[in-house]
Amino acid sequence: MTQRTPTQNRALHLWIRRLAEAMDSAGMDMRTTIKVPIRPTESNVKEEMVKPVLEAMWPEKHSTTDLSTAQIGELYEVMNRFTAEKLNISIPFPSEDELMMRDNP
């Protein structure tokens, strides 16, 4: 099993941040996973949405750092399908070119 790459890690976190921003822009809150209104942030989207799905898909994994390159793609596909269907939000996974442009303005 190949460990996720640093580029995949950066892309994953950029995608989570964008998902949180899109959910926030759409006026959503985190009540779907907890019972009080909380503004979506990169951190709580990762902890309250991404990690529970990760652990449901791979019970032996508890962190995104434990995922292989293929598993990052699988996790993204499951999460993106859910957010597209249930939240009407679909965020493309960032490309390597996009990450390079962000790192070198």
PDB file of C-alpha atoms in Angstrom:
ATOM      1  CA  MET A   1       0.000   0.000   0.000  1.00  0.00           C
ATOM      2  CA  THR A   2       1.402   3.381  -1.015  1.00  0.00           C
ATOM      3  CA  GLN A   3       1.179   6.142   1.608  1.00  0.00           C
ATOM      4  CA  ARG A   4      -0.512   9.347   0.530  1.00  0.00           C
ATOM      5  CA  THR A   5       1.817  11.926  -0.942  1.00  0.00           C
ATOM      6  CA  PRO A   6       2.480  15.400   0.482  1.00  0.00           C
ATOM      7  CA  THR A   7       0.770  16.795  -2.626  1.00  0.00           C
ATOM      8  CA  GLN A   8      -2.308  14.659  -1.953  1.00  0.00           C
ATOM      9  CA  ASN A   9      -2.294  15.806   1.652  1.00  0.00           C
ATOM     10  CA  ARG A  10      -2.258  19.457   0.603  1.00  0.00           C
ATOM     11  CA  ALA A  11      -4.961  18.814  -1.991  1.00  0.00           C
ATOM     12  CA  LEU A  12      -7.125  16.994   0.563  1.00  0.00           C
ATOM     13  CA  HIS A  13      -6.919  19.877   3.026  1.00  0.00           C
ATOM     14  CA  LEU A  14      -7.563  22.467   0.318  1.00  0.00           C
ATOM     15  CA  TRP A  15     -10.646  20.509  -0.747  1.00  0.00           C
ATOM     16  CA  ILE A  16     -11.900  20.256   2.875  1.00  0.00           C
ATOM     17  CA  ARG A  17     -11.369  24.022   3.296  1.00  0.00           C
ATOM     18  CA  ARG A  18     -13.283  24.741   0.087  1.00  0.00           C
ATOM     19  CA  LEU A  19     -16.100  22.420   1.110  1.00  0.00           C
ATOM     20  CA  ALA A  20     -16.391  24.217   4.446  1.00  0.00           C
ATOM     21  CA  GLU A  21     -16.392  27.596   2.688  1.00  0.00           C
ATOM     22  CA  ALA A  22     -19.045  26.478   0.189  1.00  0.00           C
ATOM     23  CA  MET A  23     -21.229  25.080   2.963  1.00  0.00           C
ATOM     24  CA  ASP A  24     -20.833  28.303   4.924  1.00  0.00           C
ATOM     25  CA  SER A  25     -21.627  30.423   1.843  1.00  0.00           C
ATOM     26  CA  ALA A  26     -24.760  28.356   1.312  1.00  0.00           C
ATOM     27  CA  GLY A  27     -25.853  29.203   4.873  1.00  0.00           C
ATOM     28  CA  MET A  28     -25.399  25.670   6.183  1.00  0.00           C
ATOM     29  CA  ASP A  29     -24.334  24.738   9.648  1.00  0.00           C
ATOM     30  CA  MET A  30     -22.998  21.616  11.265  1.00  0.00           C
ATOM     31  CA  ARG A  31     -26.317  20.647  12.886  1.00  0.00           C
ATOM     32  CA  THR A  32     -26.458  17.621  10.608  1.00  0.00           C
ATOM     33  CA  THR A  33     -23.711  16.048  12.696  1.00  0.00           C
ATOM     34  CA  ILE A  34     -24.136  17.822  16.008  1.00  0.00           C
ATOM     35  CA  LYS A  35     -27.134  19.446  17.638  1.00  0.00           C
ATOM     36  CA  VAL A  36     -26.103  23.110  17.918  1.00  0.00           C
ATOM     37  CA  PRO A  37     -25.553  25.596  15.065  1.00  0.00           C
ATOM     38  CA  ILE A  38     -21.871  25.783  14.201  1.00  0.00           C
ATOM     39  CA  ARG A  39     -20.355  27.551  11.210  1.00  0.00           C
ATOM     40  CA  PRO A  40     -18.521  25.076   8.930  1.00  0.00           C
ATOM     41  CA  THR A  41     -14.736  25.438   9.104  1.00  0.00           C
ATOM     42  CA  GLU A  42     -11.917  23.380   7.627  1.00  0.00           C
ATOM     43  CA  SER A  43     -11.295  21.842  11.036  1.00  0.00           C
ATOM     44  CA  ASN A  44     -14.857  20.865  11.945  1.00  0.00           C
ATOM     45  CA  VAL A  45     -15.680  19.615   8.423  1.00  0.00           C
ATOM     46  CA  LYS A  46     -12.639  17.343   8.686  1.00  0.00           C
ATOM     47  CA  GLU A  47     -13.412  16.159  12.226  1.00  0.00           C
ATOM     48  CA  GLU A  48     -17.214  15.882  12.007  1.00  0.00           C
ATOM     49  CA  MET A  49     -17.702  14.784   8.393  1.00  0.00           C
ATOM     50  CA  VAL A  50     -14.522  13.450   6.774  1.00  0.00           C
ATOM     51  CA  LYS A  51     -13.057  11.445   9.666  1.00  0.00           C
ATOM     52  CA  PRO A  52     -16.290   9.569  10.533  1.00  0.00           C
ATOM     53  CA  VAL A  53     -16.624   8.539   6.875  1.00  0.00           C
ATOM     54  CA  LEU A  54     -12.936   7.565   6.772  1.00  0.00           C
ATOM     55  CA  GLU A  55     -13.364   5.396   9.873  1.00  0.00           C
ATOM     56  CA  ALA A  56     -16.568   3.831   8.493  1.00  0.00           C
ATOM     57  CA  MET A  57     -14.793   2.945   5.243  1.00  0.00           C
ATOM     58  CA  TRP A  58     -11.605   1.706   6.929  1.00  0.00           C
ATOM     59  CA  PRO A  59     -12.234   0.920  10.633  1.00  0.00           C
ATOM     60  CA  GLU A  60      -8.514   0.394  11.247  1.00  0.00           C
ATOM     61  CA  LYS A  61      -7.711   3.950  10.046  1.00  0.00           C
ATOM     62  CA  HIS A  62      -8.156   6.960  12.331  1.00  0.00           C
ATOM     63  CA  SER A  63      -6.404   9.746  10.480  1.00  0.00           C
ATOM     64  CA  THR A  64      -6.027  11.012   6.931  1.00  0.00           C
ATOM     65  CA  THR A  65      -2.283  10.405   7.396  1.00  0.00           C
ATOM     66  CA  ASP A  66      -3.069   6.652   7.501  1.00  0.00           C
ATOM     67  CA  LEU A  67      -4.577   6.667   4.002  1.00  0.00           C
ATOM     68  CA  SER A  68      -2.907   5.466   0.823  1.00  0.00           C
ATOM     69  CA  THR A  69      -2.995   7.411  -2.421  1.00  0.00           C
ATOM     70  CA  ALA A  70      -5.866   5.233  -3.686  1.00  0.00           C
ATOM     71  CA  GLN A  71      -7.795   5.622  -0.425  1.00  0.00           C
ATOM     72  CA  ILE A  72      -7.583   9.433  -0.644  1.00  0.00           C
ATOM     73  CA  GLY A  73      -9.317   9.197  -4.020  1.00  0.00           C
ATOM     74  CA  GLU A  74     -11.953   6.770  -2.688  1.00  0.00           C
ATOM     75  CA  LEU A  75     -12.661   8.993   0.326  1.00  0.00           C
ATOM     76  CA  TYR A  76     -13.019  12.039  -1.910  1.00  0.00           C
ATOM     77  CA  GLU A  77     -15.433  10.208  -4.250  1.00  0.00           C
ATOM     78  CA  VAL A  78     -17.683   9.069  -1.379  1.00  0.00           C
ATOM     79  CA  MET A  79     -17.662  12.483   0.313  1.00  0.00           C
ATOM     80  CA  ASN A  80     -18.171  14.432  -2.916  1.00  0.00           C
ATOM     81  CA  ARG A  81     -21.067  12.196  -3.959  1.00  0.00           C
ATOM     82  CA  PHE A  82     -22.692  12.748  -0.545  1.00  0.00           C
ATOM     83  CA  THR A  83     -22.217  16.524  -0.546  1.00  0.00           C
ATOM     84  CA  ALA A  84     -23.445  16.761  -4.151  1.00  0.00           C
ATOM     85  CA  GLU A  85     -26.592  14.726  -3.448  1.00  0.00           C
ATOM     86  CA  LYS A  86     -27.460  15.939   0.048  1.00  0.00           C
ATOM     87  CA  LEU A  87     -26.027  19.464   0.212  1.00  0.00           C
ATOM     88  CA  ASN A  88     -26.026  20.378  -3.490  1.00  0.00           C
ATOM     89  CA  ILE A  89     -22.300  21.188  -3.193  1.00  0.00           C
ATOM     90  CA  SER A  90     -19.659  19.513  -5.351  1.00  0.00           C
ATOM     91  CA  ILE A  91     -16.069  20.682  -4.981  1.00  0.00           C
ATOM     92  CA  PRO A  92     -13.504  19.298  -7.479  1.00  0.00           C
ATOM     93  CA  PHE A  93     -10.408  17.758  -5.928  1.00  0.00           C
ATOM     94  CA  PRO A  94      -7.515  20.212  -6.461  1.00  0.00           C
ATOM     95  CA  SER A  95      -5.020  19.374  -9.196  1.00  0.00           C
ATOM     96  CA  GLU A  96      -1.247  19.422  -8.785  1.00  0.00           C
ATOM     97  CA  ASP A  97      -1.100  22.458 -11.111  1.00  0.00           C
ATOM     98  CA  GLU A  98      -3.577  24.323  -8.949  1.00  0.00           C
ATOM     99  CA  LEU A  99      -1.582  23.583  -5.812  1.00  0.00           C
ATOM    100  CA  MET A 100       1.613  24.782  -7.488  1.00  0.00           C
ATOM    101  CA  MET A 101      -0.064  28.033  -8.539  1.00  0.00           C
ATOM    102  CA  ARG A 102      -1.258  28.619  -4.957  1.00  0.00           C
ATOM    103  CA  ASP A 103       2.248  27.979  -3.599  1.00  0.00           C
ATOM    104  CA  ASN A 104       3.927  30.261  -6.154  1.00  0.00           C
ATOM    105  CA  PRO A 105       1.742  33.369  -6.605  1.00  0.00           C
TER     106      PRO A 105
END
